[in-house]
Amino acid sequence: LTGLVEPVGGLIGVSIVAVARPLLPAGLAFAGGAMAFVVSHEMIPESHRKGHELEATSGFMAGFALMMFLDTIFG
């Protein structure tokens, strides 16, 4: 009996996605901004403690450059 709810939930999910499709770019931008906030607020200060500033900054810059390169190639 619990499986009978799944098709109803699937139809509700499909209808929500159809209505919310125009909001998808704004939602993804919000999610990206939230991730950037967490990185800048939590991870960067933690990685710069105990004398690891050069390695942390170099790794961050290399990762960002790789991300931009892959976005350009596959985007």
Coordinates of N, CA and C in Angstrom, one line a residue:
L1 N 0.8 -1.2 0.0 CA 0.0 0.0 0.0 C 0.8 1.3 0.0
T2 N 2.0 1.2 0.6 CA 2.9 2.4 0.7 C 3.4 2.7 -0.7
G3 N 3.5 1.8 -1.6 CA 3.9 2.1 -3.0 C 2.9 2.8 -3.8
L4 N 1.7 2.8 -3.4 CA 0.6 3.4 -4.2 C 0.7 5.0 -4.2
V5 N 1.5 5.5 -3.2 CA 1.6 6.9 -3.1 C 2.7 7.4 -4.1
E6 N 3.6 6.6 -4.5 CA 4.7 7.0 -5.4 C 4.2 7.6 -6.7
P7 N 3.3 7.0 -7.4 CA 2.9 7.7 -8.7 C 2.2 9.0 -8.5
V8 N 1.5 9.2 -7.4 CA 0.9 10.5 -7.1 C 2.0 11.5 -6.8
G9 N 3.0 11.1 -6.0 CA 4.1 12.0 -5.7 C 4.9 12.3 -7.0
G10 N 5.0 11.4 -7.9 CA 5.7 11.6 -9.1 C 5.0 12.7 -10.0
L11 N 3.6 12.5 -10.0 CA 2.8 13.5 -10.8 C 2.9 14.9 -10.2
I12 N 2.9 14.9 -8.9 CA 3.0 16.2 -8.2 C 4.4 16.8 -8.5
G13 N 5.4 16.0 -8.4 CA 6.8 16.5 -8.7 C 6.9 17.0 -10.1
V14 N 6.4 16.3 -11.1 CA 6.4 16.7 -12.5 C 5.7 18.1 -12.7
S15 N 4.5 18.2 -12.0 CA 3.8 19.5 -12.2 C 4.5 20.6 -11.5
I16 N 5.2 20.4 -10.4 CA 5.9 21.4 -9.7 C 7.1 21.9 -10.6
V17 N 7.8 20.9 -11.2 CA 8.9 21.2 -12.1 C 8.5 22.0 -13.3
A18 N 7.3 21.6 -13.8 CA 6.8 22.3 -15.0 C 6.5 23.8 -14.7
V19 N 6.0 24.0 -13.5 CA 5.6 25.4 -13.1 C 6.9 26.2 -12.7
A20 N 7.8 25.5 -12.0 CA 9.0 26.2 -11.5 C 10.1 26.3 -12.5
R21 N 10.0 25.8 -13.7 CA 11.1 25.8 -14.6 C 11.7 27.3 -14.9
P22 N 10.8 28.3 -15.0 CA 11.4 29.6 -15.1 C 12.2 30.1 -13.9
L23 N 11.9 29.5 -12.8 CA 12.6 29.9 -11.5 C 13.9 29.2 -11.4
L24 N 14.2 28.2 -12.2 CA 15.4 27.4 -12.1 C 16.7 28.2 -12.1
P25 N 16.9 29.2 -13.0 CA 18.2 29.9 -13.0 C 18.4 30.7 -11.7
A26 N 17.3 31.3 -11.2 CA 17.4 32.0 -9.9 C 17.7 31.1 -8.8
G27 N 17.1 29.9 -8.7 CA 17.4 29.0 -7.7 C 18.8 28.4 -7.7
L28 N 19.3 28.2 -8.9 CA 20.7 27.7 -9.0 C 21.7 28.8 -8.7
A29 N 21.3 30.1 -9.0 CA 22.2 31.2 -8.6 C 22.2 31.3 -7.1
F30 N 21.1 31.2 -6.5 CA 21.0 31.2 -5.0 C 21.8 30.1 -4.4
A31 N 21.7 28.9 -4.9 CA 22.5 27.8 -4.4 C 24.0 28.0 -4.6
G32 N 24.4 28.6 -5.7 CA 25.8 28.9 -5.9 C 26.3 30.0 -5.0
G33 N 25.5 31.0 -4.8 CA 25.9 32.0 -3.8 C 26.0 31.5 -2.4
A34 N 25.1 30.6 -2.0 CA 25.2 30.0 -0.7 C 26.5 29.2 -0.5
M35 N 26.9 28.4 -1.6 CA 28.1 27.7 -1.5 C 29.3 28.6 -1.5
A36 N 29.3 29.7 -2.2 CA 30.4 30.6 -2.2 C 30.5 31.3 -0.8
F37 N 29.4 31.5 -0.2 CA 29.4 32.1 1.2 C 30.0 31.1 2.1
V38 N 29.7 29.9 2.1 CA 30.2 28.9 3.0 C 31.7 28.8 2.8
V39 N 32.2 28.8 1.5 CA 33.6 28.7 1.3 C 34.3 29.9 1.8
S40 N 33.8 31.1 1.5 CA 34.5 32.3 2.0 C 34.4 32.5 3.5
H41 N 33.3 32.1 4.1 CA 33.1 32.3 5.5 C 33.7 31.2 6.4
E42 N 33.7 30.0 6.0 CA 34.2 28.9 6.8 C 35.5 28.3 6.4
M43 N 35.6 27.9 5.1 CA 36.7 27.1 4.7 C 38.0 27.9 4.5
I44 N 37.9 29.1 3.9 CA 39.1 29.9 3.7 C 39.8 30.3 4.9
P45 N 39.1 30.9 5.9 CA 39.8 31.2 7.2 C 40.4 30.0 7.9
E46 N 39.7 28.9 7.8 CA 40.2 27.7 8.5 C 41.5 27.2 7.8
S47 N 41.5 27.3 6.4 CA 42.7 26.8 5.7 C 43.9 27.8 5.8
H48 N 43.7 29.0 6.3 CA 44.8 29.9 6.4 C 45.4 30.0 7.8
R49 N 45.0 29.1 8.6 CA 45.6 29.0 10.0 C 46.8 28.2 10.0
K50 N 47.7 28.4 11.0 CA 48.9 27.6 11.2 C 49.9 27.7 10.1
G51 N 50.0 28.8 9.4 CA 51.0 29.0 8.4 C 50.9 28.4 7.1
H52 N 49.6 28.0 6.7 CA 49.4 27.4 5.4 C 48.8 28.3 4.4
E53 N 49.1 29.6 4.5 CA 48.4 30.6 3.7 C 48.8 30.4 2.2
L54 N 50.0 30.2 1.9 CA 50.5 30.1 0.5 C 49.8 28.9 -0.2
E55 N 49.9 27.7 0.5 CA 49.3 26.5 -0.1 C 47.8 26.6 -0.3
A56 N 47.1 27.2 0.7 CA 45.7 27.3 0.6 C 45.3 28.3 -0.5
T57 N 45.9 29.4 -0.6 CA 45.6 30.4 -1.6 C 46.0 29.8 -3.0
S58 N 47.1 29.2 -3.1 CA 47.5 28.6 -4.4 C 46.5 27.5 -4.8
G59 N 46.1 26.6 -3.9 CA 45.1 25.6 -4.2 C 43.7 26.2 -4.6
F60 N 43.3 27.2 -3.9 CA 42.1 27.9 -4.3 C 42.1 28.5 -5.7
M61 N 43.2 29.2 -6.0 CA 43.3 29.8 -7.3 C 43.4 28.7 -8.4
A62 N 44.2 27.7 -8.2 CA 44.3 26.6 -9.2 C 42.9 25.9 -9.4
G63 N 42.2 25.7 -8.3 CA 40.9 25.1 -8.4 C 39.9 26.0 -9.2
F64 N 40.0 27.3 -8.9 CA 39.1 28.2 -9.6 C 39.4 28.3 -11.1
A65 N 40.7 28.3 -11.4 CA 41.1 28.4 -12.8 C 40.7 27.1 -13.5
L66 N 40.9 25.9 -12.9 CA 40.4 24.7 -13.5 C 38.9 24.7 -13.7
M67 N 38.2 25.2 -12.7 CA 36.7 25.2 -12.8 C 36.3 26.1 -14.0
M68 N 36.9 27.2 -14.2 CA 36.6 28.2 -15.3 C 37.0 27.5 -16.6
F69 N 38.1 26.9 -16.6 CA 38.6 26.2 -17.9 C 37.6 25.1 -18.3
L70 N 37.2 24.3 -17.3 CA 36.2 23.2 -17.6 C 34.9 23.8 -18.0
D71 N 34.5 24.9 -17.4 CA 33.2 25.5 -17.8 C 33.3 26.1 -19.2
T72 N 34.4 26.6 -19.6 CA 34.5 27.1 -20.9 C 34.6 26.0 -22.0
I73 N 35.2 24.9 -21.6 CA 35.3 23.8 -22.6 C 34.0 23.1 -22.7
F74 N 33.3 22.8 -21.6 CA 32.1 22.0 -21.7 C 30.8 22.9 -21.6
G75 N 31.0 24.2 -21.4 CA 29.8 25.0 -21.3 C 29.2 25.3 -22.6

